[in-house]
Structure formats: C-alpha cells, structure tokens
C-alpha cells in the first residue's frame, strides 16, 4: 500500500488516489498531419520501464487534482510528486543505488 | 485424577481459578492463564490431532504460533473455527475443542491406514496418480480433499462483530519480548507515537519461560513489569497484547490482528468486537519477533511427546506443567541444556543426548553438577510408541556424522525435547522486501538490508544474549524515534544481564539412523504437511531442485503454519543433496499473513448492510410503497418494474410499455449523472469532448452527444443543455457519471489548463421525474406554471419555473420517442413532486415504469445504451450515427482515430436490427449470430445480440446486435444457434422498429 | 401551498448511536455552495470577500468561519461554502453578480451533499475505523478540513473543536450508508 504525496494535501494513503498511467503523453496539436503510426504511438504505446516511471495520479477522494509521481516500478519507492507543468524532481544515482527515498 | 502433570508450584497461571474445558468430548480442568496446549499437557493429553496425509498421531510441538501439529476445531455451531493452534488459544471456562483431520476419533482414526501404506504415498503421489486419465482429477479430487480435511468452516453466519482500525505512528514495534520492550521504551520516552504489539497475552517473550534470568541484579521479569509500567504512563504509547503483526507491505504499511475478546470465550465480549484488524502506517518499524527453535530431523521424530526443547521449558516455567516424567533432551547446542536443567529441577528424570563429540563449557558443567546423564557424539535414531513416545533408540555417530556405528541402546522417554539451533523470525522483514543473509555461525538466515525504514533487533536479528537483546532494543528505539523526528538519539546504558556463555553447535541437518533413508523410519522436516527428508531426496531426483519447485513438489511450508519450523531444515537438506551452499538453494518468498486471519477480521464492519452502499433517490420511499422490484445499476437501487397483482416481470413490462405509449408513464431518472459546466470556453470545451458541434447551440436548447475516447470508441452519451452563454448542464449515463466527471477534469487540468472552464458534479442535486407519453403534457400542465404550448416549448428545450410549487428545471427530452418532460427539482423535493405527479396522474391513467421498460421503449426506437450496445470497440459510424460526427470540426477527442486503417475499414461490426423468424422468440442477449450452422462449435461468428426484448408496441420480439458488415447485410437471413441446441433464423434490419419518422416525440 | 411541500432527507428516520460517547446529528438542509475560481486573481478574491465578509482560505486543508458563512478549502481553485438553510439562494445570486465577468463557477450543491455532525470522546475512534486519514491531534486539529474516504464513501471532514466535533459532508446517496456505518462503528464505545 503506497504512500502518495499529493502536492496540495500532503502524504496520503494510496486508497485516496487513482493512477491514470504514464505522465507527459502530450496530445498532438496537429492530429491530421500525423501518420497512422505516429497517431498510434500516441494512443496505444507507453514506455513501461523497469525503473523510474513518471505517472499521473489523481487525488479523487481528496482535492480532485491531477499531478505526477516519480515511482520506481520495481521497488515501488516513490521519489516525489509534482504539479502539472512543473519539472520532475531529480533522482540522484545515489538515491537509486541506495534503494531508499 | 486431574492435571497429573501440573507442578505443585510455579508458573504464571492463577491456581485459585480453575477453568473447565472439553477436548474431544471429554471434560478437563486447567487454570486461568493456561493455553489450551498447557492445559492439555497438564492433563497428560499428548495426542491432539492426526497428520494431514498419513494420519499419524501428533501432539503439541511448540509453545507458540509456529505450531504445526496441535491444531484443533474450536467451538461449535455458528461460532466454530477450524485450524486453531492450541498454544495460541487462551483457556476459558466452557471452551470446547475437537481434534481435526481424524475420523471417527483422534484415538482410532481410519485414515491411519495411509500410514501403513505410506511407501505408496510419496511426495507428488496425488498428482502423479490421479492426473490420468485426463480429466479424471476433478472426480478424484472430492474424495481426496474430504479425507485430507483441514477442519470445518462454519455453515451459518458469523454472529460476532469485527472492527478495523486505521492508525498512524512514528514507531511500530513488532514483538513484546525483551528487545521489543527496550525499543518501545526508548522510543516512547521521546514523545513519539509508539505502538507495541505482542502476539501473546503477556509481554516478556523468552523471559516468561526463564526462571533464572536477571537484569540489573533483579529477576528479569521485574524489569519487564517496570518497563511496562513506564510505557503505560506514556500518553502516546499504545500497548497491544494478543496482537499479531500479520503483514508488512510497501511504504511501511503493516497490518495487525488484535484478538480483543477471544480469550473471554466466544460470545462473551459484549459490545466489543471479537477481533480488531489494525492497518498501521508507521514512519519507522522495529522488528523484534524473536526466533523459533528448529526440530532435529531424526527417525520418527513426530511422535506425540516429541517437542521443541524451548517449548518444554516454557510449559515448565510459564505454566507450571512438566509434560512428562522421563525427558530425553536431544540437542546440537547449549540452549537445550537450560531445558534439561529446568526439567530436572521440576522432578523429571532427564537424559541428554548431544550429537557433539566434546560439548564443554558452563552449561555442560551445570548439567553435570546435577548428575544429569549426557550421551555425547550420539544420535537418536528412532523412537518407540505410537500414540505417545515411549522411548528412544540412540547410537554413536560416525566421525563424519553421516552414519551411526556400534550398538544401539534404548532409553525410556515420554518426552523428547529437541533442539538443532534457532531461526530468527524474518517473515515480516522478508514480506517487507528485506533481503536476507545466511549466517554461517548461526546456520540461519538473518536480516541484511531493506529499502523501507526498519530495524531488526534481538533474536530476530540473530542476537541471542539477553544483554545483546537489551542493547539492540534500546538503541533501535532511540534511533527509530530520532529518524521519525523525535529525541536526540542518545541511547541509555544497557543494564547488566549476565548469563553463561553458550558453546558452538554441531550441524547435522539429517540425523542418520541404522536403516537407509526412507525405509522404516520417517524423518519429518515438515510436520503439518507430512513431508520427510526422503521426499526432498525424491524431489531432487525428479529435478525439482530449486527451492520454489521443492516447496510445491513436497508441499513444504504450504500449510497454515507456512513452514515456520521446517523451511530452513528443508533448504539445508536440499543443499546437502546438491552439495551447494545453503544460500545457493535460496529461500522462498514469505507472504502475508504471518499467521492465519479470520475472514471476519479482514471484513471488519463491512458486512451485511454495510458491505456495499445502496444508493437511493429521494423517491425511494414511494417506490417501496408501489412495490417496486429493483435492479442494481452501479450502486444505485433503481426500480426495474412495478408489478401489479402478482405479475411477473414479463407481464409487468408489457403492461408498462404499452401504457406509456397510450397514456403517460413516469420513471425516476434521478440517477443519471449531471455535471454543471461554466466558463467562457465551455462551448469550445464541449466541442472537443463530444463528436458533434456545440458552438451554435442556443441558450435554453438541448442537444444529444456522444463521447469517444482517443481510440475513437464511444464510451458515454447524454443530453447537454445550454443554460446560459457560458453555462451548460451535462447529463451522463448512470454508470458513467464518475468516469465522465474524471474525464473532463483530467483534460482540463493536464492538457488544456489554458481553457477557462470549471466543472462541478451535481448528480444528486437534482431529483428527476421523467414523464413520457401522449398525455404527459396535459398531466404536467396540471402542476406547473411553465408554458407548455409546443409552439413555445419545443422538443430539445429547457424551461425554468415551478412544478408542484417547487422551483424546477424542465427539459423536454425523450428516451422513449414520446412527448416527454424531465422534471428536475432540488433533491429534497424529489418525493414531493413525484408523489404530486402520481396523484395528478390518476386521471390520465399514469403508469409508473422502471429500467426494464425503459430498455424496451428505447429499443423500439433503436436508441442505444452505451455500455450495452457498445463495448469499447464501437465507433459512432459502427452505430450508423455518422450524423453526430462533426464533419467540419477541425478536432475533437477520438476524431483522428476514425481515419485509422482498422477503424475506417469496411466490414466492421455494425449495429443493426435483428428480427427472429418466429416473432415469439426473444433471443438471449449475448447470443452469437452465424452465417453457417455447424454440428457443434466452433462456428464462424458474425457478431452477437446486444439488446433483445418482447415489444408490446411492435407486437413481436425485437433485437439489436453488432454484426460484421451489418449495414450491407440488411435483408439477409442469418442464424442464431443457442446453447440448448435450437437454431433460430433471423433477418437483419434497420434498428428503428417504432415510429420511424419520430413524429410522436415532437408532437 | 408552500406549507404542503414535503422535504425529505436521506437520513430521515435513521437510528442514532445508543451510547453517550459518540453523538451524531444531521445538519439538515444546511446551505452548500461550490465556488471555483483563480486564487491568483486579486479581483476574484476581493469580490468574493465583499460577499462573504471573510478571505477565501488559500492554505490547503483549512477553513474559515465568519458571520453566516463557513468557507472550506477544497482544492487550489475550489471552495465549499456552508450557510444556514435556504441561505444558499441569496448567496449564489450575490456571488454570481459580484463575479460577473470574472471566470468562476458558483453552484448550489445543497442537495448534492448532506452534512452530519459527529462528536464526542470516541469520535476519533469511530473515524479511525473507516478512514485512512490521520486524526491524531498532531496531524488534524480544529480549523482543518480535508477530503478523504470513509469505508466506501468519499467525504469532506472538518474539525470544529477539541471535544472533538467534526462536520462530515457526503453525497446524498451515500449519506444513509455513512450514517449507519458511524452508528455501527460507535456501538463498542458505548
């Protein structure tokens, strides 16, 4: 059971949130100019890494705001949250190696 | 004679309070403070159960939750509970226990024949034997499962209450032994929020079983009492006896089971819950779970009376019970000498059999000083007795320890107290992703490192001296508190707790006997699932060498005890066979829960009416009066139909549907999702969300819209009304309300933050009475001040005014194809308006109808239900709704996907009408449509029936379905083969079956 | 005619906790208005203050009470205003008028939500049974409000005093479920 930090409400139990998958999937501005393959990449394909993953969460039992979380998909360690439009927090090599936040 | 094994003094039981209980129908006496184990042993009852596979007699092995053998069925009727470990059952007056896994009784068990035939029941026997011929396993399984029963689940509802509790703390200490107490103390003193959980009723752990230990020159239990007293005085410390920390999840989320009133006897807890399930979020965790002694793997080591040495000591010192008179202590280390000495002092005749060649040191000297006979370099090769051990045979070991040599001799014994070392309890640490390290000196796995904030201390960390446990505990409590933001990290000095040092152990994982392995004697490493050393050899021979395969092949560690006493021994045996180091074999992953949980505890209060919310509208009381039959839509209770005079659903629905089109009907449409949308960009926003055009919709006008996801697939629909230039009222499907609200917010917050639009969900703000039918206008006119003249209030328009005296928004929209008004009023007035319409409707022959008739009425008109006629793979074009796709809009969600090759290809599944040849046949929804019927499946499927009803207004059955290339198949005859073997001819048609021109709606 | 208008609440006729350590009361038909707007727009803030008489709380998880209104922070651009029964009509009109031309949203949600007051020495224990929020005084105090979850219900909870007393706001259709859950959860505390 993860502990997720809502940028507004603070650290809360995972059950207050929903994860909406990978963050920073930007909707193309010019869909008509894209090939089927390019459009398909946007609609269907996600990076699915083993490692750090930026993902979109919503605090739906709380302030109902969307924000982003950096989570390690293998260890489930959360390295920070940030609001839409903000830069993702840096995760140092040291923090990754140490396996601790 | 009662309590023959009870010592005349000593122990922590209350001898002034006698407690009566029954085991297998026979009444016994024990004392307050006993466990079921200690009370049975006090009465010299050793035979407590039968083993799982061979039905061998089994007795109490341990004094803790690791017990694999002494497992009983507790209580009866609706309060019976299987698989209770007797050392964990506190005795109470009237306790009733029965042996499990035996028939007709524990003393004479028919299944014992399995033991005689055991050569034919090796590991893997069931799978190998009953897996052929193919498919027969399902038949054998019933018989096998019945004979291998693990107790009986109650067949009645559980009358007890259970509670859950969410709690946050700075430091959680798991384990109330000396190191846990020490940790709680230093953490508590900082003012941190501390939870101390101990599995047993009493704190002190090993000290409860040790009469000689001292701390600071005083009996160690005085330190325990003083520590508890100080902890109790701390406001932020929560002390939880009878509480097992059952699981360690990510981000320091742990669960614990508190047995609140179990010890009072089932049903005696008053208003208190029987058990409480704690869900704990801890900033820091101190793991102080202690260690579990290992059994020796010698021949027939499972006889009742063969116990762990430490358990024998616990029964003597903590409960004042000497389980037998002739005690053979069989050991590879010094710790069991304490048991020998205590048993001797308690009056037993004690013999030590030590596999070490030259044990020496203080403990050996102490035993010798008491004239306890010690056989060194000797092995117990087997035991005698069946329902109870009567003696042991011992033989000298060869120099390499792999065999025995010379003469065997027999020693009388009614107790064999065995010890082959200790395993730190690393279950929770391992559950919490902790990595283990194999300690060569301890010959066991110990905690190494973990990504979450925890500290392992004491015996659970491989520290077995009293001073060491104190010191680690004090330091850990202080550090954990500091890391959580409390205190300065200073550690108080460790109090003096002198002990005699222990010598080295000699490791022989397998104790050889005079016979080849697997012949005549059984060396059990796993008691609960009857797995032997020979089974591990068999597993290796058959290639199941990895620990995960070994586990599944031999079922080692797969019982309710999770192999707490067996895992390390099994891994060590496999490492010997493979001739690799123990860490190379590896460990299996420990899984929650640490000990079995009741379902009740996991459910807490969320049972019965509180299991799931029943969402109701304001009109619900009237629906009750009208005899509504409900349908669950999401969590809503929606009237499905209103039967009259014993009607079944079919009859009621036929009547309701007919009457709606003849006079007027009314449905509760309050559950539809509603969203208030405001802002200068609101119309532009809707233009992106819906497939059709919204910019030019006039104020006061409504429009139907489809929503697609970016795949281009329809996922919701509804009518949205423009209330003002920058103000819209959106409706969604009942089930899609939450999803749509989220969908809108997600786009606004993440992708289009520059759009000036705010959305607020208002579903329950409005109670909605939906009037449909030719008389709806006349009826509404009786109660409203709104001008209903069709010239002034047209189809797809909204007017504000009053209905039945309350402010209302009336939408002229229709899901039936009739003249219709959806009357929205603040929810508190919903029943008032609904009731007023019923009253006024009497003269218009008003009929109430539910969701079933709504489905029929809309299907007569070919209107879709998103989620029924669509399934996430259907585009607007597939629905023949190209008219709703804005051709001139540059962009909207899903639009680009319409042009993808697969989405735009011809021949996709398309929504069409389907009429059966026989008008009386109503096809089941989900039935497959085929071109060519074959003798049996599989047949090439063209699609399926999505909606199917008997329509009273069309006068025959009607259906819709998604059919490959459906639009081009109109007029074709296809077939629908059903499960019962019947085949129905159908014709593909247009899906609008009634009033094709739509004249009634606009009337 | 108005005299004959029947108003119903989903909590009508429900049993209350039997003991004395937990008290549960409905704040029947409390007026509730959702306000959304840009907190960085000074004009918006001052116009709202003109109507409410208090500053909008901009600190997350806080509320301000003043005069006829209690204003709760819901999110960075969203507030929940409580007022007395039927006070919502005038408030909606006043806010809409004051905010004319300023991008904002004012919605009457008096019937979308129901508010119940949970109080008494064991109120925290009752809350701990269903909500993962930390109600310890070090974490949640009078003057604070938060959205969270209680069993299956989404709730907004604000602490009023150290008794402790709480106002719990929940959707109309979850109110009966939540109330009954509270009553059952309170039973063991007497």
CSV table of C-alpha atoms in Angstrom, one decimal, chain C residues 17-155:
chain,number,residue,atom,x,y,z
C,17,UNK,CA,-25.8,6.0,18.3
C,18,UNK,CA,-27.2,4.5,21.5
C,19,UNK,CA,-24.3,5.4,23.9
C,20,UNK,CA,-23.1,8.6,25.2
C,21,UNK,CA,-19.5,8.7,23.9
C,22,UNK,CA,-20.4,9.3,20.3
C,23,UNK,CA,-23.1,11.8,19.1
C,24,UNK,CA,-24.4,12.1,15.6
C,25,UNK,CA,-26.7,14.8,14.4
C,26,UNK,CA,-27.8,15.8,10.9
C,27,UNK,CA,-27.2,19.4,9.9
C,28,UNK,CA,-30.4,19.2,8.0
C,29,UNK,CA,-30.6,21.2,4.7
C,30,UNK,CA,-27.5,23.2,5.5
C,31,UNK,CA,-26.9,25.5,2.6
C,32,UNK,CA,-23.9,24.5,0.5
C,33,UNK,CA,-22.3,26.3,-2.5
C,34,UNK,CA,-19.4,25.3,-4.5
C,35,UNK,CA,-17.2,28.2,-5.6
C,36,UNK,CA,-14.4,27.8,-8.2
C,37,UNK,CA,-12.1,30.5,-9.4
C,38,UNK,CA,-8.5,31.5,-9.8
C,39,UNK,CA,-6.8,32.2,-6.5
C,40,UNK,CA,-4.1,34.3,-8.2
C,41,UNK,CA,-6.8,36.7,-9.5
C,42,UNK,CA,-6.9,39.5,-6.9
C,43,UNK,CA,-10.1,40.8,-8.3
C,44,UNK,CA,-11.7,37.4,-7.8
C,45,UNK,CA,-10.5,37.2,-4.2
C,46,UNK,CA,-11.6,40.7,-3.3
C,47,UNK,CA,-15.1,40.4,-5.0
C,48,UNK,CA,-15.6,37.1,-3.1
C,49,UNK,CA,-14.6,38.7,0.2
C,50,UNK,CA,-17.0,41.5,-0.4
C,51,UNK,CA,-19.8,39.0,-0.5
C,52,UNK,CA,-18.6,36.6,2.2
C,53,UNK,CA,-17.1,39.0,4.6
C,54,UNK,CA,-14.1,36.8,5.0
C,55,UNK,CA,-11.0,36.0,3.0
C,56,UNK,CA,-11.1,32.8,1.0
C,57,UNK,CA,-8.8,30.3,2.7
C,58,UNK,CA,-5.8,29.8,0.4
C,59,UNK,CA,-3.9,27.5,2.7
C,60,UNK,CA,-4.7,23.9,1.9
C,61,UNK,CA,-6.7,21.9,4.4
C,62,UNK,CA,-8.0,24.9,6.3
C,63,UNK,CA,-11.4,26.6,6.6
C,64,UNK,CA,-12.5,30.0,7.9
C,65,UNK,CA,-15.7,30.7,9.7
C,66,UNK,CA,-17.2,34.1,9.9
C,67,UNK,CA,-20.7,35.5,10.1
C,68,UNK,CA,-23.1,33.5,8.1
C,69,UNK,CA,-20.5,31.5,6.2
C,70,UNK,CA,-18.0,28.8,6.8
C,71,UNK,CA,-15.6,28.6,3.8
C,72,UNK,CA,-13.7,25.4,3.3
C,73,UNK,CA,-10.6,24.9,1.1
C,74,UNK,CA,-11.4,22.0,-1.2
C,75,UNK,CA,-8.7,22.3,-3.8
C,76,UNK,CA,-6.4,25.1,-5.1
C,77,UNK,CA,-9.2,26.6,-7.1
C,78,UNK,CA,-12.2,25.3,-5.3
C,79,UNK,CA,-14.1,26.1,-2.1
C,80,UNK,CA,-17.1,24.8,-0.3
C,81,UNK,CA,-19.3,27.4,1.5
C,82,UNK,CA,-21.7,26.3,4.2
C,83,UNK,CA,-24.5,28.6,5.3
C,84,UNK,CA,-27.9,28.3,7.0
C,85,UNK,CA,-30.8,26.5,5.4
C,86,UNK,CA,-32.1,28.4,2.3
C,87,UNK,CA,-29.2,30.9,2.6
C,88,UNK,CA,-27.7,29.3,-0.5
C,89,UNK,CA,-30.2,31.0,-2.9
C,90,UNK,CA,-29.2,34.6,-1.9
C,91,UNK,CA,-25.5,33.6,-1.8
C,92,UNK,CA,-25.5,32.1,-5.3
C,93,UNK,CA,-27.1,35.2,-6.7
C,94,UNK,CA,-24.8,37.5,-4.8
C,95,UNK,CA,-21.7,35.7,-5.8
C,96,UNK,CA,-22.8,35.4,-9.5
C,97,UNK,CA,-23.5,39.1,-9.5
C,98,UNK,CA,-20.2,40.1,-7.8
C,99,UNK,CA,-18.2,37.8,-10.1
C,100,UNK,CA,-19.9,39.0,-13.4
C,101,UNK,CA,-17.1,39.0,-16.0
C,102,UNK,CA,-14.6,37.1,-13.8
C,103,UNK,CA,-14.1,33.5,-14.8
C,104,UNK,CA,-15.5,31.5,-12.0
C,105,UNK,CA,-18.2,28.9,-11.1
C,106,UNK,CA,-20.9,29.2,-8.4
C,107,UNK,CA,-23.1,26.2,-8.0
C,108,UNK,CA,-25.8,25.4,-5.5
C,109,UNK,CA,-24.9,21.9,-4.2
C,110,UNK,CA,-27.1,22.0,-1.1
C,111,UNK,CA,-28.9,18.8,-2.0
C,112,UNK,CA,-25.9,17.1,-3.7
C,113,UNK,CA,-24.4,16.8,-0.2
C,114,UNK,CA,-25.6,16.0,3.3
C,115,UNK,CA,-23.7,17.1,6.4
C,116,UNK,CA,-23.7,15.3,9.7
C,117,UNK,CA,-22.0,16.3,12.9
C,118,UNK,CA,-20.0,13.6,14.6
C,119,UNK,CA,-18.7,14.4,18.1
C,120,UNK,CA,-17.9,13.0,21.5
C,121,UNK,CA,-15.0,11.4,23.3
C,122,UNK,CA,-14.9,8.4,21.0
C,123,UNK,CA,-15.5,10.3,17.7
C,124,UNK,CA,-11.8,9.8,16.7
C,125,UNK,CA,-12.1,6.1,17.3
C,126,UNK,CA,-15.1,6.0,15.0
C,127,UNK,CA,-13.3,7.9,12.3
C,128,UNK,CA,-10.3,5.6,12.6
C,129,UNK,CA,-12.4,2.6,11.7
C,130,UNK,CA,-13.1,3.7,8.2
C,131,UNK,CA,-10.7,6.5,7.1
C,132,UNK,CA,-7.0,6.3,6.4
C,133,UNK,CA,-6.6,10.0,7.4
C,134,UNK,CA,-4.6,10.6,10.5
C,135,UNK,CA,-7.0,12.2,13.0
C,136,UNK,CA,-4.4,12.4,15.8
C,137,UNK,CA,-4.3,16.0,17.2
C,138,UNK,CA,-0.7,16.3,16.0
C,139,UNK,CA,-2.0,15.8,12.4
C,140,UNK,CA,-5.5,17.1,12.3
C,141,UNK,CA,-6.9,19.9,14.5
C,142,UNK,CA,-9.8,22.3,14.9
C,143,UNK,CA,-9.7,24.7,11.9
C,144,UNK,CA,-8.7,22.0,9.5
C,145,UNK,CA,-10.7,20.4,6.7
C,146,UNK,CA,-9.8,17.6,4.3
C,147,UNK,CA,-11.3,15.4,1.6
C,148,UNK,CA,-10.7,11.7,2.3
C,149,UNK,CA,-12.5,8.4,2.3
C,150,UNK,CA,-14.6,6.6,4.9
C,151,UNK,CA,-15.2,3.0,4.1
C,152,UNK,CA,-16.7,3.3,0.5
C,153,UNK,CA,-17.7,6.9,0.8
C,154,UNK,CA,-15.8,10.0,-0.3
C,155,UNK,CA,-16.2,12.6,2.4
